[in-house]
Structure formats: C-alpha cells, structure tokens
PDB file of C-alpha atoms in Angstrom:
ATOM      1  CA  VAL O   1     112.237  97.036  80.701  1.00  0.00           C
ATOM      2  CA  MET O   2     112.182  94.230  83.278  1.00  0.00           C
ATOM      3  CA  ALA O   3     115.476  92.834  82.085  1.00  0.00           C
ATOM      4  CA  LEU O   4     117.150  95.730  81.335  1.00  0.00           C
ATOM      5  CA  SER O   5     116.363  96.998  84.930  1.00  0.00           C
ATOM      6  CA  GLY O   6     117.082  93.748  86.528  1.00  0.00           C
ATOM      7  CA  ALA O   7     120.805  93.593  84.967  1.00  0.00           C
ATOM      8  CA  ALA O   8     121.168  97.296  86.161  1.00  0.00           C
ATOM      9  CA  VAL O   9     120.312  96.195  89.710  1.00  0.00           C
ATOM     10  CA  VAL O  10     122.661  93.100  89.804  1.00  0.00           C
ATOM     11  CA  TRP O  11     125.583  95.654  88.254  1.00  0.00           C
ATOM     12  CA  THR O  12     124.751  98.367  90.368  1.00  0.00           C
ATOM     13  CA  PHE O  13     124.612  96.455  93.508  1.00  0.00           C
ATOM     14  CA  LEU O  14     128.352  94.863  92.805  1.00  0.00           C
ATOM     15  CA  ARG O  15     129.181  98.886  92.570  1.00  0.00           C
ATOM     16  CA  VAL O  16     127.765  99.563  96.206  1.00  0.00           C
ATOM     17  CA  TRP O  17     129.147  96.365  97.721  1.00  0.00           C
ATOM     18  CA  GLU O  18     132.442  97.670  96.201  1.00  0.00           C
ATOM     19  CA  ALA O  19     132.111 100.926  97.694  1.00  0.00           C
ATOM     20  CA  GLN O  20     130.872  99.541 100.779  1.00  0.00           C
ATOM     21  CA  SER O  21     133.856  97.513 100.853  1.00  0.00           C
ATOM     22  CA  ARG O  22     136.370 100.512 100.989  1.00  0.00           C
ATOM     23  CA  LEU O  23     135.025 101.357 104.369  1.00  0.00           C
ATOM     24  CA  ALA O  24     134.795  97.535 105.463  1.00  0.00           C
ATOM     25  CA  ALA O  25     138.496  97.112 104.471  1.00  0.00           C
ATOM     26  CA  ALA O  26     139.464 100.246 107.073  1.00  0.00           C
ATOM     27  CA  SER O  27     137.753  98.380 109.534  1.00  0.00           C
ATOM     28  CA  ALA O  28     134.621 101.474 109.382  1.00  0.00           C
ATOM     29  CA  PRO O  29     130.876 100.976 109.604  1.00  0.00           C
ATOM     30  CA  ARG O  30     129.563 101.149 106.098  1.00  0.00           C
ATOM     31  CA  THR O  31     127.324 103.974 105.279  1.00  0.00           C
ATOM     32  CA  TRP O  32     123.769 102.071 105.569  1.00  0.00           C
ATOM     33  CA  TRP O  33     124.742 102.309 109.338  1.00  0.00           C
ATOM     34  CA  LEU O  34     124.226 106.259 109.181  1.00  0.00           C
ATOM     35  CA  GLY O  35     121.130 105.787 107.482  1.00  0.00           C
ATOM     36  CA  VAL O  36     119.442 103.547 109.955  1.00  0.00           C
ATOM     37  CA  SER O  37     121.321 104.956 112.973  1.00  0.00           C
ATOM     38  CA  VAL O  38     118.364 107.416 114.761  1.00  0.00           C
ATOM     39  CA  GLY O  39     120.312 109.043 117.226  1.00  0.00           C
ATOM     40  CA  GLU O  40     122.405 111.813 117.086  1.00  0.00           C
ATOM     41  CA  SER O  41     125.106 109.909 119.263  1.00  0.00           C
ATOM     42  CA  ASN O  42     125.413 107.040 116.808  1.00  0.00           C
ATOM     43  CA  ALA O  43     125.705 109.383 113.923  1.00  0.00           C
ATOM     44  CA  TYR O  44     128.535 111.377 115.428  1.00  0.00           C
ATOM     45  CA  ALA O  45     130.207 107.875 116.618  1.00  0.00           C
ATOM     46  CA  VAL O  46     130.027 106.836 112.742  1.00  0.00           C
ATOM     47  CA  LEU O  47     130.816 110.077 111.139  1.00  0.00           C
ATOM     48  CA  GLY O  48     133.604 110.429 113.543  1.00  0.00           C
ATOM     49  CA  GLU O  49     135.098 107.411 112.591  1.00  0.00           C
ATOM     50  CA  TRP O  50     135.384 108.024 109.168  1.00  0.00           C
ATOM     51  CA  ARG O  51     136.500 111.555 109.429  1.00  0.00           C
ATOM     52  CA  ALA O  52     139.445 110.046 111.892  1.00  0.00           C
ATOM     53  CA  ARG O  53     140.490 107.681 108.910  1.00  0.00           C
ATOM     54  CA  GLY O  54     140.161 109.952 106.113  1.00  0.00           C
ATOM     55  CA  LEU O  55     136.920 108.108 104.367  1.00  0.00           C
ATOM     56  CA  ILE O  56     134.446 110.940 104.021  1.00  0.00           C
ATOM     57  CA  PRO O  57     134.996 110.813 100.460  1.00  0.00           C
ATOM     58  CA  ALA O  58     134.798 106.874 100.330  1.00  0.00           C
ATOM     59  CA  ALA O  59     131.065 107.231 102.315  1.00  0.00           C
ATOM     60  CA  HIS O  60     130.518 109.847  99.348  1.00  0.00           C
ATOM     61  CA  ALA O  61     131.351 107.280  96.698  1.00  0.00           C
ATOM     62  CA  ALA O  62     129.294 104.994  98.564  1.00  0.00           C
ATOM     63  CA  VAL O  63     126.122 107.050  98.761  1.00  0.00           C
ATOM     64  CA  ARG O  64     126.640 108.109  94.824  1.00  0.00           C
ATOM     65  CA  ALA O  65     126.551 104.282  94.025  1.00  0.00           C
ATOM     66  CA  ASP O  66     123.716 103.743  96.207  1.00  0.00           C
ATOM     67  CA  TRP O  67     121.354 106.620  94.025  1.00  0.00           C
ATOM     68  CA  TRP O  68     121.782 104.376  91.227  1.00  0.00           C
ATOM     69  CA  LEU O  69     121.095 101.375  92.836  1.00  0.00           C
ATOM     70  CA  LEU O  70     118.150 102.956  94.187  1.00  0.00           C
ATOM     71  CA  GLY O  71     116.766 103.892  90.644  1.00  0.00           C
ATOM     72  CA  ALA O  72     117.350 100.497  89.453  1.00  0.00           C
ATOM     73  CA  TYR O  73     115.532  98.349  92.064  1.00  0.00           C
ATOM     74  CA  ILE O  74     112.755 100.776  91.891  1.00  0.00           C
ATOM     75  CA  VAL O  75     112.086 100.519  88.133  1.00  0.00           C
ATOM     76  CA  PHE O  76     112.589  96.853  88.525  1.00  0.00           C
ATOM     77  CA  LEU O  77     110.050  96.269  91.530  1.00  0.00           C
ATOM     78  CA  THR O  78     107.851  98.450  89.963  1.00  0.00           C
ATOM     79  CA  CYS O  79     107.814  96.551  86.387  1.00  0.00           C
ATOM     80  CA  THR O  80     107.537  93.539  88.325  1.00  0.00           C
ATOM     81  CA  GLY O  81     104.674  94.385  90.355  1.00  0.00           C
ATOM     82  CA  LEU O  82     103.082  96.083  87.185  1.00  0.00           C
ATOM     83  CA  LEU O  83     103.400  92.854  85.454  1.00  0.00           C
ATOM     84  CA  LEU O  84     101.985  90.523  88.177  1.00  0.00           C
ATOM     85  CA  MET O  85      98.913  93.095  88.257  1.00  0.00           C
ATOM     86  CA  TRP O  86      98.218  92.278  85.034  1.00  0.00           C
ATOM     87  CA  PHE O  87      98.409  88.785  84.937  1.00  0.00           C
ATOM     88  CA  LEU O  88      96.456  88.890  88.357  1.00  0.00           C
ATOM     89  CA  ARG O  89      94.006  91.679  87.017  1.00  0.00           C
ATOM     90  CA  TYR O  90      90.938  89.613  88.015  1.00  0.00           C
ATOM     91  CA  GLU O  91      91.910  88.127  91.151  1.00  0.00           C
ATOM     92  CA  ARG O  92      90.476  90.085  94.063  1.00  0.00           C
ATOM     93  CA  ARG O  93      93.350  89.270  96.446  1.00  0.00           C
ATOM     94  CA  SER O  94      96.379  90.641  94.314  1.00  0.00           C
ATOM     95  CA  PHE O  95      97.766  93.203  96.810  1.00  0.00           C
ATOM     96  CA  ALA O  96      98.047  95.038  93.476  1.00  0.00           C
ATOM     97  CA  PRO O  97      98.411  98.285  95.961  1.00  0.00           C
ATOM     98  CA  VAL O  98     101.043  96.820  97.554  1.00  0.00           C
ATOM     99  CA  LEU O  99     102.803  95.787  94.345  1.00  0.00           C
ATOM    100  CA  LEU O 100     102.880  99.300  92.796  1.00  0.00           C
ATOM    101  CA  CYS O 101     102.655 101.555  95.844  1.00  0.00           C
ATOM    102  CA  PHE O 102     105.216 100.414  98.103  1.00  0.00           C
ATOM    103  CA  PRO O 103     108.205 100.429  95.605  1.00  0.00           C
ATOM    104  CA  LEU O 104     107.313 104.237  94.990  1.00  0.00           C
ATOM    105  CA  ALA O 105     107.015 105.121  98.727  1.00  0.00           C
ATOM    106  CA  GLY O 106     110.053 103.146  99.271  1.00  0.00           C
ATOM    107  CA  ALA O 107     111.815 105.202  97.038  1.00  0.00           C
ATOM    108  CA  LEU O 108     110.800 108.308  98.066  1.00  0.00           C
ATOM    109  CA  LEU O 109     112.004 107.087 101.626  1.00  0.00           C
ATOM    110  CA  GLY O 110     115.440 105.863  99.701  1.00  0.00           C
ATOM    111  CA  VAL O 111     115.618 109.501  98.412  1.00  0.00           C
ATOM    112  CA  ALA O 112     115.017 111.062 101.908  1.00  0.00           C
ATOM    113  CA  GLU O 113     117.520 108.895 103.568  1.00  0.00           C
ATOM    114  CA  ASN O 114     120.351 109.580 100.860  1.00  0.00           C
ATOM    115  CA  LEU O 115     119.663 113.276 101.307  1.00  0.00           C
ATOM    116  CA  CYS O 116     119.900 112.887 105.216  1.00  0.00           C
ATOM    117  CA  VAL O 117     123.208 110.991 104.671  1.00  0.00           C
ATOM    118  CA  LEU O 118     124.686 113.540 102.185  1.00  0.00           C
ATOM    119  CA  GLY O 119     123.646 116.329 104.794  1.00  0.00           C
ATOM    120  CA  MET O 120     125.340 114.582 107.567  1.00  0.00           C
ATOM    121  CA  LEU O 121     128.371 114.167 105.460  1.00  0.00           C
ATOM    122  CA  ALA O 122     128.355 117.917 104.533  1.00  0.00           C
ATOM    123  CA  GLU O 123     129.163 118.616 108.266  1.00  0.00           C
ATOM    124  CA  PRO O 124     130.581 115.566 109.719  1.00  0.00           C
ATOM    125  CA  GLU O 125     132.270 117.628 112.752  1.00  0.00           C
ATOM    126  CA  GLN O 126     128.315 117.955 114.016  1.00  0.00           C
ATOM    127  CA  PRO O 127     126.065 115.744 112.339  1.00  0.00           C
ATOM    128  CA  SER O 128     122.618 117.327 112.632  1.00  0.00           C
ATOM    129  CA  VAL O 129     119.794 115.419 115.265  1.00  0.00           C
ATOM    130  CA  LEU O 130     117.053 116.243 112.933  1.00  0.00           C
ATOM    131  CA  LEU O 131     118.870 114.307 109.934  1.00  0.00           C
ATOM    132  CA  ALA O 132     120.339 111.971 111.891  1.00  0.00           C
ATOM    133  CA  ALA O 133     116.376 111.457 113.032  1.00  0.00           C
ATOM    134  CA  ILE O 134     114.679 111.802 109.676  1.00  0.00           C
ATOM    135  CA  GLY O 135     117.320 109.782 108.272  1.00  0.00           C
ATOM    136  CA  GLY O 136     116.842 107.004 110.341  1.00  0.00           C
ATOM    137  CA  VAL O 137     113.579 106.680 110.190  1.00  0.00           C
ATOM    138  CA  ALA O 138     113.171 106.833 106.674  1.00  0.00           C
ATOM    139  CA  GLY O 139     115.933 104.067 106.102  1.00  0.00           C
ATOM    140  CA  THR O 140     113.951 101.414 108.505  1.00  0.00           C
ATOM    141  CA  SER O 141     110.600 102.650 106.882  1.00  0.00           C
ATOM    142  CA  LYS O 142     112.140 101.682 103.491  1.00  0.00           C
ATOM    143  CA  ILE O 143     113.588  98.865 104.422  1.00  0.00           C
ATOM    144  CA  ILE O 144     110.017  97.585 105.909  1.00  0.00           C
ATOM    145  CA  LEU O 145     108.466  98.616 102.605  1.00  0.00           C
ATOM    146  CA  LEU O 146     110.734  96.714 100.554  1.00  0.00           C
ATOM    147  CA  ALA O 147     110.368  93.509 102.440  1.00  0.00           C
ATOM    148  CA  GLU O 148     106.784  93.721 102.545  1.00  0.00           C
ATOM    149  CA  THR O 149     106.949  94.083  98.528  1.00  0.00           C
ATOM    150  CA  LEU O 150     109.184  91.366  98.061  1.00  0.00           C
ATOM    151  CA  ILE O 151     106.626  88.909 100.391  1.00  0.00           C
ATOM    152  CA  ALA O 152     103.714  90.755  97.938  1.00  0.00           C
ATOM    153  CA  ILE O 153     105.650  89.628  94.568  1.00  0.00           C
ATOM    154  CA  ALA O 154     106.246  86.240  96.340  1.00  0.00           C
ATOM    155  CA  TRP O 155     102.660  85.737  97.274  1.00  0.00           C
ATOM    156  CA  ALA O 156     101.423  87.048  93.765  1.00  0.00           C
ATOM    157  CA  VAL O 157     103.927  84.904  91.718  1.00  0.00           C
ATOM    158  CA  GLY O 158     102.308  81.832  93.737  1.00  0.00           C
ATOM    159  CA  ARG O 159      99.014  83.076  92.808  1.00  0.00           C
ATOM    160  CA  LEU O 160      99.499  82.520  89.018  1.00  0.00           C
ATOM    161  CA  PRO O 161      99.397  78.839  88.901  1.00  0.00           C
ATOM    162  CA  HIS O 162      95.852  78.894  90.584  1.00  0.00           C
ATOM    163  CA  ARG O 163      94.974  81.908  88.123  1.00  0.00           C
ATOM    164  CA  ILE O 164      95.949  79.950  85.001  1.00  0.00           C
ATOM    165  CA  ARG O 165      94.033  77.128  85.991  1.00  0.00           C
ATOM    166  CA  ARG O 166      90.914  79.167  86.334  1.00  0.00           C
ATOM    167  CA  VAL O 167      90.729  81.148  83.201  1.00  0.00           C
ATOM    168  CA  ASP O 168      87.671  81.026  81.470  1.00  0.00           C
ATOM    169  CA  PRO O 169      88.578  79.260  77.527  1.00  0.00           C
ATOM    170  CA  ARG O 170      86.039  82.137  76.040  1.00  0.00           C
ATOM    171  CA  VAL O 171      88.775  84.704  77.294  1.00  0.00           C
ATOM    172  CA  LEU O 172      91.318  82.885  75.579  1.00  0.00           C
ATOM    173  CA  ASN O 173      89.643  82.286  72.307  1.00  0.00           C
ATOM    174  CA  PHE O 174      89.894  85.942  70.883  1.00  0.00           C
ATOM    175  CA  LEU O 175      87.807  85.149  67.490  1.00  0.00           C
ATOM    176  CA  GLY O 176      84.736  84.731  69.277  1.00  0.00           C
TER     177      GLY O 176
END
C-alpha cells in the first residue's frame, strides 16, 4: 500500500502541476493562491483575473486533480506513520500522535480548503467572505500540519538506528 500510494503521490503531483501550469501559462495565479488567501479582496482579485481570462474551467480541473493528490499523499503519510510507529513501538519519544493524527487532520483541512475553493469558483463574480476566510485558515493550517508531519517522519527515521542497536536479543529469538 505504501509503495502504491507513493507512486500515486508522484503521478497525481504531476497531474496537479500540469493543471496549475495551464493557469501559469496564462500568467494567472495558481489555485493554491486562492486556498491560502484569507481576505475577500485577495480572493476577488484572483477570481476576477481567472474570470477575465476565461480560466475558471482550468481552475476547476486543477482542484479536481488536487482531490486525487490529497487522497494519495494522506494515504502515503498515514502508512509511513503507521510503519514508523510499529518500528518504534517501544520507543518513548516516537511522536506517535503526530505520525498518525497530523496527516488525518491535514486531510480534513485539505477537504475544507478544496470545498471552499470550489464554493468560490461557483460564484466567481462575488466570492464569499466566509469561504475565503475558512479556506485560507484551512489551507494555511494544512500546510503547517503537513510540514510538522514531515519533520516528525524525518525525526522517527533518525531514531531507527538507535532503536535497532538497543533491541533486546530475546525479542529477536522467537523460539525462546
């Protein structure tokens, strides 16, 4: 599952990059700008530019690709966290809650961000202040949680050599 989800992350990232590149080729802001723009004026400026250039369908395509990326990287990060938690099951400082809960919380925040962006794309003439605020907070919080998850994964991988050296030989001897 981990290898498959890792491959899916790479594949979907390339699809998101391709969809975002259509917006960038037209010198328009990418969709992630809308997700982290907390203010109505920022959202109105981004949506106004997309509307003026006829890029609303391209923005919808980028958000659709982002749904797949969201699912793929959450499965990958959760599998990685569970595997590391299993390897470090007797370690006191394994950051187990971070390895498991932060990717899941990031997924929920990513869903909220994408739903807010889709809500703003549904009414590009007058984006909702509430959707812009919720989407901005959710997008920023998701990025922070996922960055902390990657730091915890790197820390846990760094702990693995210390854990391997301290394994009790009786644990490895299954026959007794």
